[in-house]
Amino acid sequence: MSHYIAIAPSLLAADFSTLATEIQKVETAGADYLHVDVMDGNFVPNISFGPVVIEAIARHATMPLDIHLMIANPDQYIAEFAKFKPEYLVVHAEATKHLHRTLQLIQSFGIKTGVALNPGTPLTAIEEVLPYVDLLLIMSVNPGFGGQTFIPEAIAKIERAKQMIVYQGTKTKIQVDGGINKTTAAACIAAGADILVAGSSVFGATDYHQAIVGLRGE
Ligand code: DX5
Ligand code: ZN
């Protein structure tokens, strides 16, 4: 039986001069979540935006937010981002010294947890904490920039992540982020992905609805 594939457009690729309109357009187009990329110029070699901009985003979006923190020492900012009541608050396993503690901190705000793994980070980084992980984000590019090319080894990693989830019996969803287009989306779905993040392939399209439907393979 085929499972529902959720699409989370990454706002990073949107026109920031008309953010409210972009959010509304992508919502009407059928997006399931709004993926919000926070970059600090330290954990990743790029700076995007922070709480001030997200406050405005949260005010305009009615779909749930999925906040992807590409920042060092995420614990320091969890409370700040929890205020926006996102569906998922995602931290990088590489960015925190005590992942278990970070996940408990997110849960203490009643928010679902997410852990992202860079392409160079093995799945064993989350093996021991999987029962605390609602969303496992497999990065299919090195984080920091939109519009990069999908790293093909991510497919086998998704398959292995799925096996780990089934083996441990957790309800963890698998999300994939980076270089998602119609072709790579189909391969991710076949490998077991539940949620696809897409920046340029949605916001770069003339018809957002067609782009979203196309990624689901409908
Ligand atoms: C990359 C970000 C992604 C990015 C995806 O560091 O985490 O969410 O916006 O952009 P595309 O879909 O263009 O690769
Ligand atoms: Zn992202």
Coordinates of C-alpha atoms and ligand atoms in Angstrom, one line a residue:
M1 CA 0.0 0.0 0.0
S2 CA 1.4 3.4 -0.9
H3 CA 1.7 5.9 2.0
Y4 CA 0.9 9.6 2.0
I5 CA 3.8 11.8 1.0
A6 CA 3.9 15.2 2.7
I7 CA 5.6 18.1 1.0
A8 CA 7.3 20.8 2.9
P9 CA 8.4 23.7 0.6
S10 CA 11.5 25.4 1.8
L11 CA 10.9 29.1 2.2
L12 CA 14.6 29.8 1.5
A13 CA 13.9 29.7 -2.2
A14 CA 10.9 32.1 -2.0
D15 CA 10.8 35.8 -2.9
F16 CA 11.5 37.5 0.5
S17 CA 10.1 40.8 -0.7
T18 CA 6.6 39.3 -0.8
L19 CA 6.8 36.7 1.9
A20 CA 3.2 36.8 3.0
T21 CA 2.0 36.3 -0.6
E22 CA 4.5 33.4 -1.1
I23 CA 3.3 31.7 2.0
Q24 CA -0.3 32.0 1.0
K25 CA 0.4 30.8 -2.5
V26 CA 2.2 27.7 -1.4
E27 CA -0.5 27.0 1.2
T28 CA -3.2 27.2 -1.4
A29 CA -1.1 25.0 -3.7
G30 CA -1.4 22.1 -1.2
A31 CA 1.8 22.2 0.9
D32 CA 1.6 20.2 4.1
Y33 CA 4.3 22.0 6.1
L34 CA 6.3 25.2 5.7
H35 CA 10.0 24.4 6.0
V36 CA 11.9 27.2 7.7
D37 CA 15.7 27.1 7.4
V38 CA 17.7 28.9 10.1
M39 CA 21.4 29.3 9.4
D40 CA 23.9 30.9 11.7
G41 CA 27.1 31.3 9.6
N42 CA 28.9 29.0 12.0
F43 CA 27.4 25.6 11.8
V44 CA 26.9 26.2 8.1
P45 CA 28.7 28.7 5.8
N46 CA 25.7 30.8 5.2
I47 CA 23.3 33.1 7.2
S48 CA 19.6 33.1 6.6
F49 CA 17.2 34.6 9.1
G50 CA 16.2 34.1 12.7
P51 CA 13.3 34.6 15.2
V52 CA 12.4 38.2 14.1
V53 CA 11.6 37.0 10.6
I54 CA 10.0 33.7 11.8
E55 CA 7.6 35.7 14.0
A56 CA 6.3 37.3 10.8
I57 CA 6.2 34.0 9.0
A58 CA 4.3 32.4 11.8
R59 CA 1.7 35.2 11.7
H60 CA 1.0 34.6 8.1
A61 CA 1.1 30.8 7.8
T62 CA -1.8 28.7 8.7
M63 CA 0.0 25.4 7.8
P64 CA 2.3 23.9 10.4
L65 CA 5.9 25.1 10.5
D66 CA 8.8 22.7 10.4
I67 CA 11.8 24.6 11.7
H68 CA 15.2 23.3 10.6
L69 CA 17.9 24.7 12.9
M70 CA 21.3 24.8 11.2
I71 CA 22.9 26.4 14.2
A72 CA 25.6 25.6 16.7
N73 CA 24.6 25.0 20.3
P74 CA 20.9 24.7 19.5
D75 CA 20.0 24.2 23.2
Q76 CA 20.6 27.9 23.7
Y77 CA 17.7 28.9 21.3
I78 CA 15.2 26.1 21.7
A79 CA 12.9 28.1 24.0
E80 CA 13.0 31.0 21.6
F81 CA 11.9 28.9 18.6
A82 CA 9.4 26.9 20.7
K83 CA 7.4 30.1 21.0
F84 CA 6.4 29.8 17.4
K85 CA 4.7 26.4 18.2
P86 CA 6.2 24.6 15.2
E87 CA 5.0 21.1 14.3
Y88 CA 8.6 20.0 14.4
L89 CA 11.8 21.6 15.8
V90 CA 14.7 20.0 14.0
V91 CA 18.3 20.1 15.3
H92 CA 21.4 18.7 13.8
A93 CA 23.0 15.8 15.5
E94 CA 26.4 17.3 14.7
A95 CA 25.5 20.6 16.4
T96 CA 24.8 19.4 19.9
K97 CA 27.1 17.7 22.4
H98 CA 24.2 16.0 24.3
L99 CA 21.6 15.0 21.7
H100 CA 19.5 13.2 24.3
R101 CA 19.3 16.3 26.4
T102 CA 18.5 18.5 23.5
L103 CA 15.6 16.2 22.5
Q104 CA 14.2 16.2 26.0
L105 CA 14.4 20.0 26.0
I106 CA 12.3 20.2 22.8
Q107 CA 9.8 17.8 24.3
S108 CA 9.5 19.8 27.4
F109 CA 7.8 22.5 25.3
G110 CA 5.3 19.9 24.0
I111 CA 6.8 20.1 20.5
K112 CA 7.7 17.2 18.2
T113 CA 11.4 16.5 17.9
G114 CA 13.5 16.3 14.7
V115 CA 17.1 15.3 14.2
A116 CA 19.0 16.1 11.0
L117 CA 22.0 14.2 9.8
N118 CA 24.5 15.6 7.3
P119 CA 25.5 13.5 4.4
G120 CA 28.8 12.6 6.1
T121 CA 27.1 11.5 9.4
P122 CA 26.2 7.9 9.9
L123 CA 22.8 6.7 11.1
T124 CA 24.4 5.3 14.2
A125 CA 24.4 9.0 15.4
I126 CA 20.7 8.6 16.2
E127 CA 20.4 4.9 16.9
E128 CA 20.4 5.3 20.7
V129 CA 17.9 8.1 20.8
L130 CA 15.5 7.0 18.1
P131 CA 12.6 6.5 20.6
Y132 CA 12.8 10.3 21.2
V133 CA 12.9 11.3 17.5
D134 CA 9.6 12.1 15.8
L135 CA 11.3 13.2 12.6
L136 CA 14.6 12.0 11.1
L137 CA 15.9 14.4 8.5
I138 CA 18.3 12.8 6.1
M139 CA 20.2 15.6 4.4
S140 CA 20.7 14.9 0.7
V141 CA 23.0 17.9 0.2
N142 CA 25.5 19.5 2.6
P143 CA 23.4 22.1 4.5
G144 CA 23.8 25.8 3.9
F145 CA 22.4 26.6 0.4
G146 CA 19.4 25.9 -1.7
G147 CA 19.7 24.7 -5.3
Q148 CA 22.4 22.1 -4.8
T149 CA 22.5 18.7 -6.5
F150 CA 21.1 15.6 -4.7
I151 CA 23.7 13.3 -3.3
P152 CA 22.7 9.8 -4.6
E153 CA 24.0 7.9 -1.6
A154 CA 21.1 9.4 0.4
I155 CA 18.8 6.8 -1.1
A156 CA 20.5 3.8 0.5
K157 CA 20.6 5.8 3.7
I158 CA 16.9 6.3 3.7
E159 CA 16.4 2.6 3.1
R160 CA 18.6 1.8 6.1
A161 CA 16.9 4.5 8.2
K162 CA 13.6 2.9 7.5
Q163 CA 14.9 -0.5 8.5
M164 CA 16.2 0.9 11.8
I165 CA 12.8 2.5 12.5
V166 CA 10.9 -0.7 11.8
Y167 CA 13.4 -2.7 13.8
Q168 CA 13.1 -0.4 16.8
G169 CA 9.4 -0.1 16.4
T170 CA 9.3 3.7 16.7
K171 CA 6.9 6.0 14.8
T172 CA 9.7 8.2 13.5
K173 CA 8.9 9.9 10.1
I174 CA 11.7 10.2 7.5
Q175 CA 12.2 13.6 5.9
V176 CA 14.6 14.3 3.1
D177 CA 16.0 17.7 2.3
G178 CA 18.2 19.0 -0.6
G179 CA 18.0 18.7 -4.3
I180 CA 14.5 17.3 -4.4
N181 CA 12.9 17.3 -7.8
K182 CA 10.4 15.0 -9.5
T183 CA 13.1 12.4 -10.3
T184 CA 14.9 12.4 -6.9
A185 CA 11.5 12.6 -5.1
A186 CA 10.4 9.3 -6.7
A187 CA 13.6 7.5 -5.6
C188 CA 13.2 8.9 -2.0
I189 CA 9.6 7.8 -1.8
A190 CA 10.5 4.3 -3.0
A191 CA 13.2 4.1 -0.4
G192 CA 10.7 5.0 2.4
A193 CA 10.7 8.8 2.8
D194 CA 7.5 10.3 4.4
I195 CA 8.1 14.0 4.0
L196 CA 10.0 15.8 1.2
V197 CA 11.5 19.3 1.6
A198 CA 11.7 21.2 -1.7
G199 CA 13.0 24.7 -2.2
S200 CA 13.9 25.6 -5.8
S201 CA 11.7 22.9 -7.4
V202 CA 8.6 24.5 -5.8
F203 CA 9.3 28.2 -5.5
G204 CA 11.2 28.1 -8.9
A205 CA 8.1 26.7 -10.6
T206 CA 5.5 28.8 -12.4
D207 CA 2.7 26.6 -11.0
Y208 CA 3.3 25.7 -7.3
H209 CA 0.4 23.3 -7.2
Q210 CA 1.7 21.3 -10.2
A211 CA 5.1 21.2 -8.6
I212 CA 3.8 19.9 -5.3
V213 CA 1.6 17.3 -6.9
G214 CA 4.4 16.3 -9.2
L215 CA 6.7 15.6 -6.3
R216 CA 4.2 13.4 -4.7
G217 CA 4.1 11.4 -7.9
E218 CA 0.4 12.0 -8.4
Ligands
DX5_1 C1 19.7 23.5 2.7 C2 18.4 23.7 3.3 C3 17.3 23.2 2.4 C4 17.2 24.0 1.1 C5 16.6 23.1 0.1 O1 20.7 23.7 3.6 O2 18.3 22.9 4.5 O3 16.1 23.2 3.0 O4 16.5 25.2 1.2 O5 16.7 23.7 -1.2 P1 16.6 22.9 -2.5 O6 15.3 22.2 -2.5 O7 16.6 24.0 -3.6 O8 17.8 22.0 -2.6
ZN2 ZN 16.2 22.6 5.3

